[in-house]
PDB file of C-alpha atoms in Angstrom:
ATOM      1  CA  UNK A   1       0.597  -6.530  18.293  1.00  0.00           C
ATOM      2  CA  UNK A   2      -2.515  -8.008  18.925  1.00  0.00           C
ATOM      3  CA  UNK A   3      -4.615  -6.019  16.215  1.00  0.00           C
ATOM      4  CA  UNK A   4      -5.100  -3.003  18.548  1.00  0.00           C
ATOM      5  CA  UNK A   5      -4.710  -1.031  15.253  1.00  0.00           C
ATOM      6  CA  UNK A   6      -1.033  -0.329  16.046  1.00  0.00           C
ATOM      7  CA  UNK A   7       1.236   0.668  12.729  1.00  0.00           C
ATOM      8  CA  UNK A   8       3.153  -2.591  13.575  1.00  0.00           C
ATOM      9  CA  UNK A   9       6.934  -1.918  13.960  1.00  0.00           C
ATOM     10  CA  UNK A  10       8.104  -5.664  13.820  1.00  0.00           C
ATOM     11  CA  UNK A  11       8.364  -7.805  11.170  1.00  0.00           C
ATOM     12  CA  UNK A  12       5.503 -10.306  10.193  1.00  0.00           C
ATOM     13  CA  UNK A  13       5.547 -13.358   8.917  1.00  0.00           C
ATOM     14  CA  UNK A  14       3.540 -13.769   5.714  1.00  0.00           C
ATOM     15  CA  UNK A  15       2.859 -14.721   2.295  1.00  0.00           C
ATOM     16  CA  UNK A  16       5.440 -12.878   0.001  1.00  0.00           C
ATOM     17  CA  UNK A  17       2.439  -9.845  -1.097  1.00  0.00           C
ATOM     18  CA  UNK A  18       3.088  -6.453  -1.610  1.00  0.00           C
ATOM     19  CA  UNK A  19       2.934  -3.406  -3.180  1.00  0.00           C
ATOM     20  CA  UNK A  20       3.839  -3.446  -6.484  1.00  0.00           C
ATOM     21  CA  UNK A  21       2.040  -0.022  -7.696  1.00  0.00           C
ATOM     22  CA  UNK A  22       1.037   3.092  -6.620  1.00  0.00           C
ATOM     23  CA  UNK A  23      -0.247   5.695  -8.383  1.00  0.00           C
ATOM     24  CA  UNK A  24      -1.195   9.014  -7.391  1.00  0.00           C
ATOM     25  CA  UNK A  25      -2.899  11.328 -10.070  1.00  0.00           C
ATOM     26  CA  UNK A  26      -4.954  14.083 -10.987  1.00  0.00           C
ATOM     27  CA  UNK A  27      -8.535  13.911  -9.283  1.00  0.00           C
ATOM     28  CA  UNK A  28      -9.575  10.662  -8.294  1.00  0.00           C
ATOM     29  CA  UNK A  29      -7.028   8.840 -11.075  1.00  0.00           C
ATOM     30  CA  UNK A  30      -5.251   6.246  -7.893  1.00  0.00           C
ATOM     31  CA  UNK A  31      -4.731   2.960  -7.372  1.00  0.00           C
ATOM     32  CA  UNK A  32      -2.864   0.796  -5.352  1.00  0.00           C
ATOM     33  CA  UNK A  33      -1.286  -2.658  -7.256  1.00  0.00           C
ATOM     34  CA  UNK A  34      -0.993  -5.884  -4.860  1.00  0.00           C
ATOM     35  CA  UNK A  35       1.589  -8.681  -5.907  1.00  0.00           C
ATOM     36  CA  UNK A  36       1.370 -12.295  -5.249  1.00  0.00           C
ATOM     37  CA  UNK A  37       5.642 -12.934  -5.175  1.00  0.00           C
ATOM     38  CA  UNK A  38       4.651 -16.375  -3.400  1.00  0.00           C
ATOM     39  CA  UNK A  39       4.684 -19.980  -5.525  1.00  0.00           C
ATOM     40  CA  UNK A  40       1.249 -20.178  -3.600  1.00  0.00           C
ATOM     41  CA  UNK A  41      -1.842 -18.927  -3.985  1.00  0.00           C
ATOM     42  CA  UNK A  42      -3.022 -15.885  -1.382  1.00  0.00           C
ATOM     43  CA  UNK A  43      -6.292 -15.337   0.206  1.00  0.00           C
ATOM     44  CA  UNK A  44      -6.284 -11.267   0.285  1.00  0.00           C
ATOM     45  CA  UNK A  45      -9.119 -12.074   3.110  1.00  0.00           C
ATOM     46  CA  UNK A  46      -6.460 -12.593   5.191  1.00  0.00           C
ATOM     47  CA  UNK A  47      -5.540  -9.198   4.896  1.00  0.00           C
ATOM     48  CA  UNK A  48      -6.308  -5.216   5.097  1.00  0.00           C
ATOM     49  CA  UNK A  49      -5.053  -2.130   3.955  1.00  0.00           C
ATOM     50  CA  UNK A  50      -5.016  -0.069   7.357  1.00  0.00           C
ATOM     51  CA  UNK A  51      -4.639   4.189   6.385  1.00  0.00           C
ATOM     52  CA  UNK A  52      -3.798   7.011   8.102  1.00  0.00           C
ATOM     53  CA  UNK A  53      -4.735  10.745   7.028  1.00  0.00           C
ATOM     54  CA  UNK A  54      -1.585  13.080   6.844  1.00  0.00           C
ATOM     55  CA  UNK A  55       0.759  10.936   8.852  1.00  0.00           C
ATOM     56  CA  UNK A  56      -1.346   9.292  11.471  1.00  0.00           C
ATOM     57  CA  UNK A  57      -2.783  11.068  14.381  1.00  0.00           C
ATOM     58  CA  UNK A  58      -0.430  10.020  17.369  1.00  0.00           C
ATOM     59  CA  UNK A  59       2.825   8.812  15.310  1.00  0.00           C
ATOM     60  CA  UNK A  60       1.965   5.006  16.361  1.00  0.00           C
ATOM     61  CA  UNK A  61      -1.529   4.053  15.445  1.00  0.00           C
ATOM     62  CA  UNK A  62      -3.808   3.539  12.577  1.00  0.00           C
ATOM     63  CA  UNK A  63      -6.228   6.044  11.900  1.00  0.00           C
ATOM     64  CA  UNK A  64      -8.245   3.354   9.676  1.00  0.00           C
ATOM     65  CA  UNK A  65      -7.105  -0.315  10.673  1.00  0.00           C
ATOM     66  CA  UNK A  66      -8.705  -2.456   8.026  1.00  0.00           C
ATOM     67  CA  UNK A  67     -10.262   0.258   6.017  1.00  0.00           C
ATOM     68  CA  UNK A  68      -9.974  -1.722   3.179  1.00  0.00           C
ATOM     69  CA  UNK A  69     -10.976  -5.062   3.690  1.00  0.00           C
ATOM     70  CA  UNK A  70     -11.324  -8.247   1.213  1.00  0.00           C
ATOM     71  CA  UNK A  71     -13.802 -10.696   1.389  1.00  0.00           C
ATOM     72  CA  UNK A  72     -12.566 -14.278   2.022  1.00  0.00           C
ATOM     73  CA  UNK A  73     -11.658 -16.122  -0.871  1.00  0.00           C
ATOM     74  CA  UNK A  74     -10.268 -13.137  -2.703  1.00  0.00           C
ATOM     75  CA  UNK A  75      -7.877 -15.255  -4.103  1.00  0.00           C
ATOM     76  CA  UNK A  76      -4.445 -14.108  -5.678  1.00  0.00           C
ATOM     77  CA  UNK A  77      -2.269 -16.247  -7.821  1.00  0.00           C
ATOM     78  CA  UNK A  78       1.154 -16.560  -7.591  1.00  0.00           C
ATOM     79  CA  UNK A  79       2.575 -13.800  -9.917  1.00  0.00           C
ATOM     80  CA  UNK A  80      -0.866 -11.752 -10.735  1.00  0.00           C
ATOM     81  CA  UNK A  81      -2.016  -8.621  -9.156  1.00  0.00           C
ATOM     82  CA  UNK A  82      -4.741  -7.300  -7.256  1.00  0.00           C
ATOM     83  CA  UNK A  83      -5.779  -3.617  -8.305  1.00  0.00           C
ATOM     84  CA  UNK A  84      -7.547  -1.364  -5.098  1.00  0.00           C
ATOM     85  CA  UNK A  85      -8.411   1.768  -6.875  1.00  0.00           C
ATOM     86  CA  UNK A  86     -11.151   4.764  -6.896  1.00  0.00           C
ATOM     87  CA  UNK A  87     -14.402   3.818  -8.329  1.00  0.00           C
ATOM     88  CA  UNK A  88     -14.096   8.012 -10.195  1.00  0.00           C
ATOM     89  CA  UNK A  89     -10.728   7.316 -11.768  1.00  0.00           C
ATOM     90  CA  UNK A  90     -10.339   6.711 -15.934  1.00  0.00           C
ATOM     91  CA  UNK A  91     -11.858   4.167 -17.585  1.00  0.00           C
ATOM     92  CA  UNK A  92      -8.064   2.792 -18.510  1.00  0.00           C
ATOM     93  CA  UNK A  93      -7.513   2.306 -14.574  1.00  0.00           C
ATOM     94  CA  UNK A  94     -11.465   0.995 -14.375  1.00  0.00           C
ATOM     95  CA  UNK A  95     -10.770  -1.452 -16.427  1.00  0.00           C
ATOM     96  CA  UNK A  96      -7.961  -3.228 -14.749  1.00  0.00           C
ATOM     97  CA  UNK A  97      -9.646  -2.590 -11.142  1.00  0.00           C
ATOM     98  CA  UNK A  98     -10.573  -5.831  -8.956  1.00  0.00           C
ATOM     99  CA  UNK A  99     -12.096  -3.538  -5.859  1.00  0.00           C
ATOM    100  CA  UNK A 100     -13.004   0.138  -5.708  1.00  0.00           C
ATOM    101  CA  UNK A 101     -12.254   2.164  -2.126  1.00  0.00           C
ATOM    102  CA  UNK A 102     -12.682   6.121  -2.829  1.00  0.00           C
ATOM    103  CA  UNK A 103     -10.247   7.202   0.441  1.00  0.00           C
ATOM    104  CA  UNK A 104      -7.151   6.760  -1.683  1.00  0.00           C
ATOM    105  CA  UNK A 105      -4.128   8.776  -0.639  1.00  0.00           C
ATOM    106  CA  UNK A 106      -3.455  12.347  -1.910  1.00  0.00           C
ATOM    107  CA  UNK A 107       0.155  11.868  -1.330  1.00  0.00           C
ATOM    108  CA  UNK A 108       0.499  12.622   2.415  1.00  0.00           C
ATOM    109  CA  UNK A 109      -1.710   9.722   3.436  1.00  0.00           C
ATOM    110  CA  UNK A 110      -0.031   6.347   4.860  1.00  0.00           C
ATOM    111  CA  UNK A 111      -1.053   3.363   3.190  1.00  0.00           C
ATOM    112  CA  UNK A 112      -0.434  -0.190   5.291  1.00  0.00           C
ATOM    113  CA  UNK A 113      -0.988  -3.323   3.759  1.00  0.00           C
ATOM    114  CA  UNK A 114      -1.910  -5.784   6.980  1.00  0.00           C
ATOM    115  CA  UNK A 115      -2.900  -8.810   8.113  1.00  0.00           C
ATOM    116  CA  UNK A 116      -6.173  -8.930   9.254  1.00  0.00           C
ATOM    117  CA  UNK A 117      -5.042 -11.813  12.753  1.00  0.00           C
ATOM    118  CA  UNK A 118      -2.604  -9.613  13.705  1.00  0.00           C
ATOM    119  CA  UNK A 119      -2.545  -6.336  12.482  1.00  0.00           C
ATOM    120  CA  UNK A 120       0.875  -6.796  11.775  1.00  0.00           C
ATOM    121  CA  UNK A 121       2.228  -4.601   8.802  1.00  0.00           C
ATOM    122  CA  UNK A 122       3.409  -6.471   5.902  1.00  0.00           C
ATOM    123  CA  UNK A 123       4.459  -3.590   3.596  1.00  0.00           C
ATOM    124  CA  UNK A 124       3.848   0.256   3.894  1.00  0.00           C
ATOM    125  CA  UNK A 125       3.825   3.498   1.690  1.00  0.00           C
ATOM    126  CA  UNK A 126       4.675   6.450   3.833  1.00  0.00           C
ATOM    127  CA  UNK A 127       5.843   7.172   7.065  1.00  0.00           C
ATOM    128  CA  UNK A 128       3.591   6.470  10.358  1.00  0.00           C
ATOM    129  CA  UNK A 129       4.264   9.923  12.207  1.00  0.00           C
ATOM    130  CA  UNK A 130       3.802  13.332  11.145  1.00  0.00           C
ATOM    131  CA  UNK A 131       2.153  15.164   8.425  1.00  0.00           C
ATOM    132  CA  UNK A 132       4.517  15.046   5.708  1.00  0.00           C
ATOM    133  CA  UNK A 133       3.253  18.361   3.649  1.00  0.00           C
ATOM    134  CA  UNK A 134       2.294  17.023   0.437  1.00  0.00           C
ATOM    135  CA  UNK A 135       4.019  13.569   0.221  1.00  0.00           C
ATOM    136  CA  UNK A 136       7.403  11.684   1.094  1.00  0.00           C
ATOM    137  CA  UNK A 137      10.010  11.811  -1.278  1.00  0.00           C
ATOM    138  CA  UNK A 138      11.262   8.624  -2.872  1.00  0.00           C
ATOM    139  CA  UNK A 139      14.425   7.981  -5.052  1.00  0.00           C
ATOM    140  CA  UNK A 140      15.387  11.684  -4.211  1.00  0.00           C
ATOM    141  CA  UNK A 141      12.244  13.556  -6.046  1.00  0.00           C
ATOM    142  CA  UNK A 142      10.639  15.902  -3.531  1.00  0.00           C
ATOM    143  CA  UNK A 143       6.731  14.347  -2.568  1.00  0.00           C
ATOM    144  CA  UNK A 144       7.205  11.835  -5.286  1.00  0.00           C
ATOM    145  CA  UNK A 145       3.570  10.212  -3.304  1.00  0.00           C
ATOM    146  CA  UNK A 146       1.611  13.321  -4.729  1.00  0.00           C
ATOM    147  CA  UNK A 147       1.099  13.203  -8.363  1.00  0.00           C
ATOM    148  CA  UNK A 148       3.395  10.411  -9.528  1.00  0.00           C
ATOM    149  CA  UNK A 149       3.236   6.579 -10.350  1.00  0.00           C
ATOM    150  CA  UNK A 150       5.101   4.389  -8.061  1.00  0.00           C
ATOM    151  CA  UNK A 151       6.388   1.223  -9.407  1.00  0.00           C
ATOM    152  CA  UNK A 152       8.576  -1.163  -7.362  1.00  0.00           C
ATOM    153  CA  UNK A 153      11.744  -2.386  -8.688  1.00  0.00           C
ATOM    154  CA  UNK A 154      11.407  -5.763 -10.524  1.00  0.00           C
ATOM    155  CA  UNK A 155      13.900  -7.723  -7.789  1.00  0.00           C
ATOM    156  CA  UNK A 156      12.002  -6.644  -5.027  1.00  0.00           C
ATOM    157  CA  UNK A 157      10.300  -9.868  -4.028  1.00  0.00           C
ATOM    158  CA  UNK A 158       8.660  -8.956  -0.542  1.00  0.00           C
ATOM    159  CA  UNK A 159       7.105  -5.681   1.355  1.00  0.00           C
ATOM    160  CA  UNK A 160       9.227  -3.704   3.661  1.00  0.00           C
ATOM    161  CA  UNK A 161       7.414  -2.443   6.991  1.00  0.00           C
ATOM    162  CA  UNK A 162      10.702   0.322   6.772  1.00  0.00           C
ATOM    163  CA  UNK A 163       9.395   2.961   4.640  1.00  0.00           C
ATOM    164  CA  UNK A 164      12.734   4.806   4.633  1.00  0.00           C
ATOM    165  CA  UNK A 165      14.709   2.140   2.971  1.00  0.00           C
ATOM    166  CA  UNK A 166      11.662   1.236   0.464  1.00  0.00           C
ATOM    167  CA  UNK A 167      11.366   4.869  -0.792  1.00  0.00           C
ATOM    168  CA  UNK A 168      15.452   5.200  -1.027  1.00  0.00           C
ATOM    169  CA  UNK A 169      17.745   8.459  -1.571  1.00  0.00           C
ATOM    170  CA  UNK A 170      18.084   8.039  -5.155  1.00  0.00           C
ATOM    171  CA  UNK A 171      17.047   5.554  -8.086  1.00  0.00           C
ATOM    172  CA  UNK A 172      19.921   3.066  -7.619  1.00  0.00           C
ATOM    173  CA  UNK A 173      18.924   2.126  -4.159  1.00  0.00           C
TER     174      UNK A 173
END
């Protein structure tokens, strides 16, 4: 893909970043946690988080490519986090926020995280396609994306552009 704003089927290759966190609450309480898994340092600015409202419109495409975008030089070290969340969510989640973006998902919303040369998906929460209702269930919990904290498991060391094997059947896989 050539950054057409496609969802990006095929594998990319980049710096080992992904999601780490997701979190889902009551009112504007979400957030979405970015991990450096890399021995090198990772400029975000190379990247996007590309959304799509309730599914995404045609089952292929972004409905936001780069809605979020990072300024150059955003810097992540290997091991930290970066923290996207609501600029209305608790002080708690405030406080450990690097960039505010208030179009968080409400559980039925696909969150991409892309790279910005190719639009290329380098890790995804939710399924490009249709609506899902209120969210996609994960580990076997019904819409476990509305109203619950995500947290990947602590082996994962790289994102998975296959939402259906990230989100699993049930907690051992």
């Amino acid at each position: 893909d050539s950054g057409g704003g496609t969802g990006g089927d095929e594998p990319v290759d980049a710096d080992l970043i992904f999601f780490s966190e997701y979190a889902e609450g009551s009112s504007n309480n979400k957030y979405l946690e970015i991990y450096n898994a890399d021995d090198n340092v990772v400029d975000l600015g190379q990247y996007s988080i590309s959304t799509c409202a309730n599914g995404c419109n045609d089952g292929v495409s972004w409905d936001y490519p780069n809605n979020v975008e990072f300024t150059s030089g955003t810097n992540l070290n290997p091991g930290d986090v970066y923290i996207v969340c609501n600029g209305s969510a608790d002080p708690t989640i405030l406080a450990e926020c690097d960039q505010t973006f208030t179009y968080l998902s409400n559980g039925d919303d696909v969150m991409g995280l892309t790279q910005l040369s190719s639009g290329g998906t380098v890790d995804i929460i939710g399924m490009i396609g249709d609506d899902p209702g209120d969210g996609w269930d994960v580990a076997g919990v019904n819409n476990a994306t509305k109203d619950h904290t995500l947290v990947r498991k602590s082996y994962i060391s790289s994102g998975n552009n296959d939402w259906s094997s990230s989100a699993g059947t049930n907690t051992d896989n």
